[in-house]
mmCIF file of N, CA and C in Angstrom:
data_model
loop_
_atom_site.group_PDB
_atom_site.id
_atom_site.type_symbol
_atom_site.label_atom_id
_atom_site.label_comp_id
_atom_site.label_asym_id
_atom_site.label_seq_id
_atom_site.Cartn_x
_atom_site.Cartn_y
_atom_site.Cartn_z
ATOM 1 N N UNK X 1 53.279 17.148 -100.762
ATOM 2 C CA UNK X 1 52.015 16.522 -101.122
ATOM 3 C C UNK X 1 51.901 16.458 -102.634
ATOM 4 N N UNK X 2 51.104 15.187 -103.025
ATOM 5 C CA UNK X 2 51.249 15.046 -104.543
ATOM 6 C C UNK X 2 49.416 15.238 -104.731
ATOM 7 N N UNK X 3 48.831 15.747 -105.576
ATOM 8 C CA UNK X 3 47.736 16.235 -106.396
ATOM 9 C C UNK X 3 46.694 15.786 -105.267
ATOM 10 N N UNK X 4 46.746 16.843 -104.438
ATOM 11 C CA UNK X 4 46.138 17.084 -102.895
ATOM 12 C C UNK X 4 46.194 15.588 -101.845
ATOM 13 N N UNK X 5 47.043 14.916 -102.077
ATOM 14 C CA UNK X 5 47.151 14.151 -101.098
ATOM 15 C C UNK X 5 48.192 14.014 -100.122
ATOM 16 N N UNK X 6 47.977 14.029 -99.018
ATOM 17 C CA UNK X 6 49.063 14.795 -98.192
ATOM 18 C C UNK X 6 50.031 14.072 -98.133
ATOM 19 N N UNK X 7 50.273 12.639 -97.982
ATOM 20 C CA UNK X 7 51.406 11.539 -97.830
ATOM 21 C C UNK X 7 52.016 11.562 -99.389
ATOM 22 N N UNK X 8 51.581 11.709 -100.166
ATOM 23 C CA UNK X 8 51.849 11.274 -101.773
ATOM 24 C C UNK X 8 53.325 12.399 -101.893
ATOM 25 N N UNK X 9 53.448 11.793 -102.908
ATOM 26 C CA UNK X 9 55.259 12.319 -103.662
ATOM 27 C C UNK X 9 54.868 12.580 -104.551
ATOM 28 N N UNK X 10 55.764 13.545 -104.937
ATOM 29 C CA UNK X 10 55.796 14.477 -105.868
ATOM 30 C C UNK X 10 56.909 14.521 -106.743
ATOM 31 N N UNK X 11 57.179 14.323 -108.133
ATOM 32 C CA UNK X 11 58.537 13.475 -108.490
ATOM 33 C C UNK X 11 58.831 14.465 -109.101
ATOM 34 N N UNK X 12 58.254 15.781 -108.859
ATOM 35 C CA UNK X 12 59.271 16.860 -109.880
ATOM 36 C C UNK X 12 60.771 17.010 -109.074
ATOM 37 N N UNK X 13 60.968 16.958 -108.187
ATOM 38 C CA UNK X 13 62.149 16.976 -106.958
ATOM 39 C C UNK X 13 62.623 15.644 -106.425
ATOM 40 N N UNK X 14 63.670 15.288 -107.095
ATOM 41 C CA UNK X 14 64.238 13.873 -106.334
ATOM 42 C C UNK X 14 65.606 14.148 -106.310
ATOM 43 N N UNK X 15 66.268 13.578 -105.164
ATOM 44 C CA UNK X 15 67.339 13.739 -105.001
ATOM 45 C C UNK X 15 67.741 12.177 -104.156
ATOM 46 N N UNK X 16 68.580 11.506 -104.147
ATOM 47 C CA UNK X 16 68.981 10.518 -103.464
ATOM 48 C C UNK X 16 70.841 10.211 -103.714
ATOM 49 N N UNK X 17 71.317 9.624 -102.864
ATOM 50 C CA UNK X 17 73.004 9.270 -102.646
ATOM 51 C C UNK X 17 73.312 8.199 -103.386
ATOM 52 N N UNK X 18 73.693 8.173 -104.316
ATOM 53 C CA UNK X 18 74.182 7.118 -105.572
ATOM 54 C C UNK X 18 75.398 6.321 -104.623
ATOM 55 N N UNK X 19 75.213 5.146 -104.627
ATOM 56 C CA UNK X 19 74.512 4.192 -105.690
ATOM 57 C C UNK X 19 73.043 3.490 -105.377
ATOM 58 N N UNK X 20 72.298 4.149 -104.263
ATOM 59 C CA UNK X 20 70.895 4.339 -103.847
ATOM 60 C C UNK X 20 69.977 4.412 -105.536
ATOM 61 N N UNK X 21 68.952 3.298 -105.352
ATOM 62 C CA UNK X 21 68.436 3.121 -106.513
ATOM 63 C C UNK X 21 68.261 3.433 -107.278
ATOM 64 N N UNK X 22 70.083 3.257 -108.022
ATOM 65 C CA UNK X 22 70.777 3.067 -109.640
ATOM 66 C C UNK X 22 69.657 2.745 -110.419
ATOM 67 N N UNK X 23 69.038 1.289 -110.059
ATOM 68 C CA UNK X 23 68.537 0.558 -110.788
ATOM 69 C C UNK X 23 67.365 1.273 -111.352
ATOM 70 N N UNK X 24 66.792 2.227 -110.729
ATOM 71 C CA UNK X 24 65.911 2.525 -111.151
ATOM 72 C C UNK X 24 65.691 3.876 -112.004
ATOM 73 N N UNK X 25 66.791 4.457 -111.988
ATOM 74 C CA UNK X 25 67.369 5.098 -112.480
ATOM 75 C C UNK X 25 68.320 5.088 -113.758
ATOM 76 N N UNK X 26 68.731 4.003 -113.834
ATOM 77 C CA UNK X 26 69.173 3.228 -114.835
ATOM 78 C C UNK X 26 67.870 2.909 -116.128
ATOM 79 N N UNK X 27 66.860 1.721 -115.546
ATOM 80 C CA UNK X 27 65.848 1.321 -116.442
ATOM 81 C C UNK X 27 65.377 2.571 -117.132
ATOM 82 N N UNK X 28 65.183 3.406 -116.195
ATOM 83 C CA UNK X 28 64.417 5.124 -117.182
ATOM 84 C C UNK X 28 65.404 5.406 -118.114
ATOM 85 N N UNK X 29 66.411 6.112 -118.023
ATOM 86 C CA UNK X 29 67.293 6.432 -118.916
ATOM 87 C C UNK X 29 67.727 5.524 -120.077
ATOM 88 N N UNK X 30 68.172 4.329 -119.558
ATOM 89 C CA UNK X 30 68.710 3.426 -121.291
ATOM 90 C C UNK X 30 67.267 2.515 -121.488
ATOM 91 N N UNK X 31 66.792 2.539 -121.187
ATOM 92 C CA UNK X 31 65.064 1.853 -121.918
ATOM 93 C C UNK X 31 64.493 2.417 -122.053
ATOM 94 N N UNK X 32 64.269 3.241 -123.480
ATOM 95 C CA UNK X 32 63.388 4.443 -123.708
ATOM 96 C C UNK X 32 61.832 3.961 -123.949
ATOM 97 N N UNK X 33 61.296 2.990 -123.656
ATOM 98 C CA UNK X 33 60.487 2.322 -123.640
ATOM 99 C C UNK X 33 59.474 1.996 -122.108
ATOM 100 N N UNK X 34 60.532 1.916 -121.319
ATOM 101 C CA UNK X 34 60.178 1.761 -119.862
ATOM 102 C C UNK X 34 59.202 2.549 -119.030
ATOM 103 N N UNK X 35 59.341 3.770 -119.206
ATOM 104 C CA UNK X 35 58.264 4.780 -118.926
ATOM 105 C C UNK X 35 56.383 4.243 -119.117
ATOM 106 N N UNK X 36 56.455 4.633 -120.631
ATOM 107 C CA UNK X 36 55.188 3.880 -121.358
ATOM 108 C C UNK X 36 54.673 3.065 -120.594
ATOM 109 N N UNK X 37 55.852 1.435 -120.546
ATOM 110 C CA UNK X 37 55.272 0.368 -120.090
ATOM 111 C C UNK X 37 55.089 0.860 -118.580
ATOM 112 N N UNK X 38 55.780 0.946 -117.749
ATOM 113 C CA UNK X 38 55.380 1.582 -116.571
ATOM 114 C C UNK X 38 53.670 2.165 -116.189
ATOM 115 N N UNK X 39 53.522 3.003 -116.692
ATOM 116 C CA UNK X 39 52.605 4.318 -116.681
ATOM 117 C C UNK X 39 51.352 2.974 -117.645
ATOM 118 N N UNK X 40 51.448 2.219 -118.351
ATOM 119 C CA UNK X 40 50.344 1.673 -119.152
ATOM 120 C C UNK X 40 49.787 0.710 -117.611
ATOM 121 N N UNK X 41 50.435 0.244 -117.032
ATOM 122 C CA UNK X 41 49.771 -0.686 -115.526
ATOM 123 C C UNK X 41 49.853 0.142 -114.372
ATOM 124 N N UNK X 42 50.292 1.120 -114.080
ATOM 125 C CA UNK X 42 50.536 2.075 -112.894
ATOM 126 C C UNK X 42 50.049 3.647 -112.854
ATOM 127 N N UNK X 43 48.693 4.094 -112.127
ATOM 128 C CA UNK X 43 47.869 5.197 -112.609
ATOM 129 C C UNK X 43 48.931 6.262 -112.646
ATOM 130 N N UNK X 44 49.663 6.502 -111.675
ATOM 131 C CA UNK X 44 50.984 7.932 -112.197
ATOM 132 C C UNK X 44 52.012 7.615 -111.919
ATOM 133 N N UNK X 45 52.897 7.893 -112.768
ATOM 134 C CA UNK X 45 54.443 7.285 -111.744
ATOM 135 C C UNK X 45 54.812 7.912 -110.444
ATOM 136 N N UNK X 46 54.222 8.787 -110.476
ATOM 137 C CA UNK X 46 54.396 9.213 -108.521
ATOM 138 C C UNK X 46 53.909 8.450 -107.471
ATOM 139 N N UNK X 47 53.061 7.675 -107.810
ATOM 140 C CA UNK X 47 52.261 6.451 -106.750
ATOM 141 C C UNK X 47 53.551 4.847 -107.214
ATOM 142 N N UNK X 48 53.787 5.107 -108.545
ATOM 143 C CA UNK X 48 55.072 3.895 -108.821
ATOM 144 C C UNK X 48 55.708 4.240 -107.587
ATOM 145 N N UNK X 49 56.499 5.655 -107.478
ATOM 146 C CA UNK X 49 57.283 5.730 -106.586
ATOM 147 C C UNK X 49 57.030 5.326 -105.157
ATOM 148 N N UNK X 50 55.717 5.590 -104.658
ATOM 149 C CA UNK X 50 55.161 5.790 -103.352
ATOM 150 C C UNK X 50 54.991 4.122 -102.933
ATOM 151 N N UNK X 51 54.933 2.835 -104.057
ATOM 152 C CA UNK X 51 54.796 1.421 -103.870
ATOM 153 C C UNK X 51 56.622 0.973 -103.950
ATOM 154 N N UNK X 52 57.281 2.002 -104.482
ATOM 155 C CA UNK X 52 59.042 1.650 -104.555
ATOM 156 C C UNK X 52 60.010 1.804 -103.006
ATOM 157 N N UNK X 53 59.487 2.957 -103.187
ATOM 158 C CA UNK X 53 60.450 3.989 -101.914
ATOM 159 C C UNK X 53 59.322 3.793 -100.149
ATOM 160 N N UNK X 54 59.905 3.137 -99.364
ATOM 161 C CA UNK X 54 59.440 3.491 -98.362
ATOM 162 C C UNK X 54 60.275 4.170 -97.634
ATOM 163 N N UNK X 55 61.388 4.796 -97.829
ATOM 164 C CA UNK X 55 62.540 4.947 -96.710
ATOM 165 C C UNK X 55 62.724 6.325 -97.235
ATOM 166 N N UNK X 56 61.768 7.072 -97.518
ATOM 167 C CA UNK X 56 62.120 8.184 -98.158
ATOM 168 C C UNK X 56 61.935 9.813 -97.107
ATOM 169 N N UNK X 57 62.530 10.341 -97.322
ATOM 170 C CA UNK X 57 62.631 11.752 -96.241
ATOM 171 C C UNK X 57 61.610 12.501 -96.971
ATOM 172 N N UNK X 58 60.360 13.125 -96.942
ATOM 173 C CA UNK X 58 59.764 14.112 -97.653
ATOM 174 C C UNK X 58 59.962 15.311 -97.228
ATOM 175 N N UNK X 59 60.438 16.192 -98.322
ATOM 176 C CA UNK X 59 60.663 17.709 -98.303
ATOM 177 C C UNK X 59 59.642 17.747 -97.793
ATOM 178 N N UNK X 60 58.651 18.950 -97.286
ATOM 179 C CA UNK X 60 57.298 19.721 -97.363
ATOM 180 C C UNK X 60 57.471 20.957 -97.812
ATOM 181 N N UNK X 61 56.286 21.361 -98.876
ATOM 182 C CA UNK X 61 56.226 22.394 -98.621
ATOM 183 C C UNK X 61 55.664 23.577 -97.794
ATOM 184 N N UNK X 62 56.122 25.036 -97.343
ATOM 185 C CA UNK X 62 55.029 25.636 -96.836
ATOM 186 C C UNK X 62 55.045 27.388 -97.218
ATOM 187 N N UNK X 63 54.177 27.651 -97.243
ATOM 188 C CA UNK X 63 53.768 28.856 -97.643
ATOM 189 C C UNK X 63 54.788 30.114 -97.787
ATOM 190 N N UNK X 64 55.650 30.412 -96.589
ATOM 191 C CA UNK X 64 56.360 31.034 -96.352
ATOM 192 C C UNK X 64 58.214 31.115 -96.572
ATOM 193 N N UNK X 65 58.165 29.452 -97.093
ATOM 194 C CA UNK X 65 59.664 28.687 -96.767
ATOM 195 C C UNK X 65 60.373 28.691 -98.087
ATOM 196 N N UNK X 66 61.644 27.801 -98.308
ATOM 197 C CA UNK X 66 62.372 27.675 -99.761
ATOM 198 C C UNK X 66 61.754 26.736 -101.157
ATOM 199 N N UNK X 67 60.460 25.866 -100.036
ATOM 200 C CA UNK X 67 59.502 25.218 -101.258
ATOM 201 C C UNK X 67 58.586 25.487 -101.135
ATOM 202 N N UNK X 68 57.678 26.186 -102.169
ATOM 203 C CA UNK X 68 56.044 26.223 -102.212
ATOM 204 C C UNK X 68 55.604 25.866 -103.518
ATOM 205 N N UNK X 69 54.498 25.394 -102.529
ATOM 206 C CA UNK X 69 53.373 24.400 -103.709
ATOM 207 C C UNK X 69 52.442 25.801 -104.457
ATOM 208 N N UNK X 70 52.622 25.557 -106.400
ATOM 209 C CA UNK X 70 51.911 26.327 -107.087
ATOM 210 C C UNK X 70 50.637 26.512 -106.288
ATOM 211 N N UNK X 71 50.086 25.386 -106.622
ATOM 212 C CA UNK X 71 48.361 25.260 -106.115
ATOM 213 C C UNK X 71 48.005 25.529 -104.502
ATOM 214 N N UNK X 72 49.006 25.473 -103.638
ATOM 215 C CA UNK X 72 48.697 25.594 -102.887
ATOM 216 C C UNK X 72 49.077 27.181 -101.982
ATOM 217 N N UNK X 73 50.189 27.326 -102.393
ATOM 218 C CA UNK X 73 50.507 28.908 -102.013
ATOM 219 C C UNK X 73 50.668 29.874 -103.211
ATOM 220 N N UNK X 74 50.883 30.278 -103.739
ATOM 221 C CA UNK X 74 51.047 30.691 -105.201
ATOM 222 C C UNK X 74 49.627 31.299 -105.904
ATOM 223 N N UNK X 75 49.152 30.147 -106.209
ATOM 224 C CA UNK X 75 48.167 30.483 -107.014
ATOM 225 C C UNK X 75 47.084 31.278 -106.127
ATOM 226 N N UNK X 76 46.359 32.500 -106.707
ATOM 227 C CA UNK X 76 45.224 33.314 -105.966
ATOM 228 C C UNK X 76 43.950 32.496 -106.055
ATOM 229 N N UNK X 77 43.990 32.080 -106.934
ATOM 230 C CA UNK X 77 42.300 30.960 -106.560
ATOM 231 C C UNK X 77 42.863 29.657 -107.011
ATOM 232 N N UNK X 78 41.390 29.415 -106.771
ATOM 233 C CA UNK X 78 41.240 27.590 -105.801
ATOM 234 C C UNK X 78 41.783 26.897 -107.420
ATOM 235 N N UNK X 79 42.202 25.774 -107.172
ATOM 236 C CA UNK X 79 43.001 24.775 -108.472
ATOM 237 C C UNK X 79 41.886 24.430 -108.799
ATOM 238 N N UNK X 80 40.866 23.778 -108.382
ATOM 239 C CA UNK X 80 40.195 23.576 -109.534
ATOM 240 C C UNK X 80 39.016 24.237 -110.556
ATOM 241 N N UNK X 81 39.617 25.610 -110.420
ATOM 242 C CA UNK X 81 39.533 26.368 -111.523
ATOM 243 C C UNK X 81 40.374 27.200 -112.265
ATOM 244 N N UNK X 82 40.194 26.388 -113.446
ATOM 245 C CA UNK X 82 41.160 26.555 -114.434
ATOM 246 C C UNK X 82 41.223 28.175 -114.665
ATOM 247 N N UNK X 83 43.045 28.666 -114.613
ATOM 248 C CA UNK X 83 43.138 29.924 -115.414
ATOM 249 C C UNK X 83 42.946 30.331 -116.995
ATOM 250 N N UNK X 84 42.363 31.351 -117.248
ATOM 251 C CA UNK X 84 42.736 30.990 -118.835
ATOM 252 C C UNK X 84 43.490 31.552 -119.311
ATOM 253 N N UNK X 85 43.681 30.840 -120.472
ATOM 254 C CA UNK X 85 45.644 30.561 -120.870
ATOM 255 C C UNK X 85 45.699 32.179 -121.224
ATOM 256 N N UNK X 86 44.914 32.966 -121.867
ATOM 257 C CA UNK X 86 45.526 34.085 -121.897
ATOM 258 C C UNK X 86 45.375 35.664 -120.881
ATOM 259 N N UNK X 87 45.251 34.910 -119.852
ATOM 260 C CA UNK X 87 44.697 36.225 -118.656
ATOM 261 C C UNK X 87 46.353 35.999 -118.367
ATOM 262 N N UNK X 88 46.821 37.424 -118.007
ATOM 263 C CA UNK X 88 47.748 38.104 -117.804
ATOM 264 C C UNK X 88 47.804 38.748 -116.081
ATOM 265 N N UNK X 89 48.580 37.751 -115.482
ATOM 266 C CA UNK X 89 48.257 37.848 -113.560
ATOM 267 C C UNK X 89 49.859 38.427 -113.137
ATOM 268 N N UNK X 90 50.167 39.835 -113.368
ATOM 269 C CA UNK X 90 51.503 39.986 -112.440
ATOM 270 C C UNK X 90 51.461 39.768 -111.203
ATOM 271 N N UNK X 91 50.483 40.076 -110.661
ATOM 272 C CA UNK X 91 50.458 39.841 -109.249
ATOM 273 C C UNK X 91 50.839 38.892 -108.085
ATOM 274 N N UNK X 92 50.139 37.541 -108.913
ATOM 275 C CA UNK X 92 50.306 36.382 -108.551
ATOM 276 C C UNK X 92 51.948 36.182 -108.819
ATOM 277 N N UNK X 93 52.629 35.629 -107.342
ATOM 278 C CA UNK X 93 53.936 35.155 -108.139
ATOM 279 C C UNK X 93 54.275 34.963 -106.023
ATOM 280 N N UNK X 94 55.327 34.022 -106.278
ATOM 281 C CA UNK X 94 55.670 33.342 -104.780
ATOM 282 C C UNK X 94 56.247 33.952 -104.108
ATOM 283 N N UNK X 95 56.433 33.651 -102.941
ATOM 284 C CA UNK X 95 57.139 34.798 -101.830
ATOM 285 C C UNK X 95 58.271 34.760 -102.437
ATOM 286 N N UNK X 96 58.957 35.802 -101.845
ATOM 287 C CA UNK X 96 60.269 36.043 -101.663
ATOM 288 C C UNK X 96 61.550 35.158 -101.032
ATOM 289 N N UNK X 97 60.871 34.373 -100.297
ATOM 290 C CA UNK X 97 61.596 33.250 -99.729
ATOM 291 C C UNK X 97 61.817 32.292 -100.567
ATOM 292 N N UNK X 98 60.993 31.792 -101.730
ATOM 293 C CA UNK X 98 60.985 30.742 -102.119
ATOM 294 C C UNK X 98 61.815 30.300 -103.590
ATOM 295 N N UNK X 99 62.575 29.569 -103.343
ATOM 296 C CA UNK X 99 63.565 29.303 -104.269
ATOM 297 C C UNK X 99 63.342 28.123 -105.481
ATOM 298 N N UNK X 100 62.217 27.268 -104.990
ATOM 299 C CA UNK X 100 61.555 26.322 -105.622
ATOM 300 C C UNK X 100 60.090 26.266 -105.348
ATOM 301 N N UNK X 101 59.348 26.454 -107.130
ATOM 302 C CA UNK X 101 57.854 26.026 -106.625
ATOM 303 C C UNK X 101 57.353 24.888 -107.859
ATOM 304 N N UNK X 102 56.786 24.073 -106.826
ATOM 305 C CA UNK X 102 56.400 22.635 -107.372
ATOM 306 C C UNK X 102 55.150 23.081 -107.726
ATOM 307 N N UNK X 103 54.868 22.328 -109.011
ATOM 308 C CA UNK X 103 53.707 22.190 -109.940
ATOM 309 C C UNK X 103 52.782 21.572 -109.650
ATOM 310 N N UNK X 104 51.500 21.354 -110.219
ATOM 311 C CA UNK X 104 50.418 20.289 -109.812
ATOM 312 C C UNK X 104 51.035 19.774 -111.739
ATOM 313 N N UNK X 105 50.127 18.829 -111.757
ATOM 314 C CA UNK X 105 49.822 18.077 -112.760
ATOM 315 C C UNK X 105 49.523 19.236 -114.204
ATOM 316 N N UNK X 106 48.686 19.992 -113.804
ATOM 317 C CA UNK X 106 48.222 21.085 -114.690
ATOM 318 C C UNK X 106 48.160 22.460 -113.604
ATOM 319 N N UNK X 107 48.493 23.558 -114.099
ATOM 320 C CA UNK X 107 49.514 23.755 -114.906
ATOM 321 C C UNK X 107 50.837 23.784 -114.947
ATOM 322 N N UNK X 108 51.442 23.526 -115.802
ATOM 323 C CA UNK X 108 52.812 23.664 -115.848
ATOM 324 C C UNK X 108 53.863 24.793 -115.878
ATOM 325 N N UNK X 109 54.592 25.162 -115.254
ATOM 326 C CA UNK X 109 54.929 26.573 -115.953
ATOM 327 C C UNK X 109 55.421 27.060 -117.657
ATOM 328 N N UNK X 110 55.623 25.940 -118.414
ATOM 329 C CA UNK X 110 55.041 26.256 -119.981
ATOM 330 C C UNK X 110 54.154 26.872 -120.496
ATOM 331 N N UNK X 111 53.014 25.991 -119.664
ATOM 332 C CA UNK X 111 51.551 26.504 -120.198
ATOM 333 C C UNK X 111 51.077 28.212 -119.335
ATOM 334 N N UNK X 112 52.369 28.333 -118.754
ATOM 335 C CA UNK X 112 51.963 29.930 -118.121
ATOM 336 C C UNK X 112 52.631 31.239 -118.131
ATOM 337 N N UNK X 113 53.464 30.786 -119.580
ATOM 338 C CA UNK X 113 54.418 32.148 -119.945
ATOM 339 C C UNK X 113 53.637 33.290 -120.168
ATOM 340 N N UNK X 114 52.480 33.142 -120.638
ATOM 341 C CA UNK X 114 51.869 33.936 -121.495
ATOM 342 C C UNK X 114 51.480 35.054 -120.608
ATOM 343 N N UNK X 115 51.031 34.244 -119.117
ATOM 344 C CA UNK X 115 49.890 34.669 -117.837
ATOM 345 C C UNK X 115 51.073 35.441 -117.182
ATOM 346 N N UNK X 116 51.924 34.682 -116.811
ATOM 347 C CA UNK X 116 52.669 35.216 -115.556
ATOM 348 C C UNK X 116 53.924 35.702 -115.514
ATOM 349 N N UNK X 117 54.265 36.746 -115.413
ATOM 350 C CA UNK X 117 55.603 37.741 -115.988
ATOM 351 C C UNK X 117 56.651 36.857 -114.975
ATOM 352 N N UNK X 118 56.805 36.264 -113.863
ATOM 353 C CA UNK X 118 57.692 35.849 -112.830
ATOM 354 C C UNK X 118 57.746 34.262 -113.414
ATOM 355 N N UNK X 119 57.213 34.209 -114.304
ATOM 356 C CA UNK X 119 57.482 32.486 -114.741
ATOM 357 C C UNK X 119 58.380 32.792 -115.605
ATOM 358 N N UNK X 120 58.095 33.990 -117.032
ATOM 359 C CA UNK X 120 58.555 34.096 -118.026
ATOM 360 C C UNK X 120 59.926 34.384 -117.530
ATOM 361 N N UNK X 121 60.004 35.202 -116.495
ATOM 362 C CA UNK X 121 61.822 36.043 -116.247
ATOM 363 C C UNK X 121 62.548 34.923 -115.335
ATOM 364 N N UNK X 122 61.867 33.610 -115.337
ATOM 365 C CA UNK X 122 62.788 32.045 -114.579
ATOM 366 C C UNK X 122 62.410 31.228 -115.320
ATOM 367 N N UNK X 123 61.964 31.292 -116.155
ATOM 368 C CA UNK X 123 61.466 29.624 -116.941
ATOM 369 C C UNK X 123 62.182 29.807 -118.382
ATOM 370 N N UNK X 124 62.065 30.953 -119.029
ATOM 371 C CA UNK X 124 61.922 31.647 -120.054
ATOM 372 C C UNK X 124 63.250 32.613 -120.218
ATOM 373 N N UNK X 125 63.694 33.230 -119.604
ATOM 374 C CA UNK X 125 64.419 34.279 -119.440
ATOM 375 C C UNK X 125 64.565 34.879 -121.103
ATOM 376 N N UNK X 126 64.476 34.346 -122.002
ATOM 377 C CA UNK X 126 65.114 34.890 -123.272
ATOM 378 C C UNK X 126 63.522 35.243 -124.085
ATOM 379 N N UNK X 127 62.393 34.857 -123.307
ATOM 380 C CA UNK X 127 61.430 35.608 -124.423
ATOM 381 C C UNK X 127 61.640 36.978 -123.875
ATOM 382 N N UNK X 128 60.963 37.744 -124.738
ATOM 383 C CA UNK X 128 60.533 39.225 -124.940
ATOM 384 C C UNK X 128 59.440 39.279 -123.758
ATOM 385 N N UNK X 129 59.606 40.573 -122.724
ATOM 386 C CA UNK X 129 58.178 40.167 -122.471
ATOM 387 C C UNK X 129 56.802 41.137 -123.070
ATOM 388 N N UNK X 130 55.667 41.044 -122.270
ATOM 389 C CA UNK X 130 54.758 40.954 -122.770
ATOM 390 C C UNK X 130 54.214 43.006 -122.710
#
């Protein structure tokens, strides 16, 4: 699910069998320009994708499995309230099962080195911690 909508894509995770749309893959990379124009007529490029791709397999995530959603399993309270950037949460951090966890829009795991010791020792590995 992309920023609580259950059908929507989520483009931090793509994977597809080359030569499966090169083309589009192509325009991003050597037109460093393309993005911009993209994103200036199209509200996110994850809905670009969702008007591109109909033939697409969606991962899911779920709570317990190898993908979980930040906002949705992960995080201890509700997304739309914001953490602040300098509260310090060991607690919070994904099962044990989970080998990949997808982001919402905000936050990113950048913006959560500071907060979360299990971001810093996979995102980060070389800061100091806290």
């Amino acid at each position: 699910a992309n920023e609580r909508r259950s059908r929507g894509y989520n483009s931090s995770v793509m994977l597809w069998t080359a030569p499966n749309h090169a083309l589009v893959h192509d325009l991003l990379l050597q037109t460093p320009t393309a993005f911009a124009a993209l994103t200036s007529v199209v509200y996110k490029f994850d809905h670009w994708l969702e008007m591109l791709f109909d033939d697409l397999i969606l991962i899911h995530a779920s709570p317990n499995g190898p993908i979980v959603d930040y906002a949705a399993h992960v995080r201890a309270s509700p997304a739309s309230i914001p953490a602040p950037a300098d509260a310090v949460d060991h607690a919070e951090a994904p099962p044990p099962t989970a080998s990949i966890v997808l982001f919402p829009l905000q936050p990113k795991p950048h913006d959560l080195l500071r907060a979360k010791a299990w971001i810093r020792r996979h995102w980060a590995p070389d800061e100091p911690p806290l």
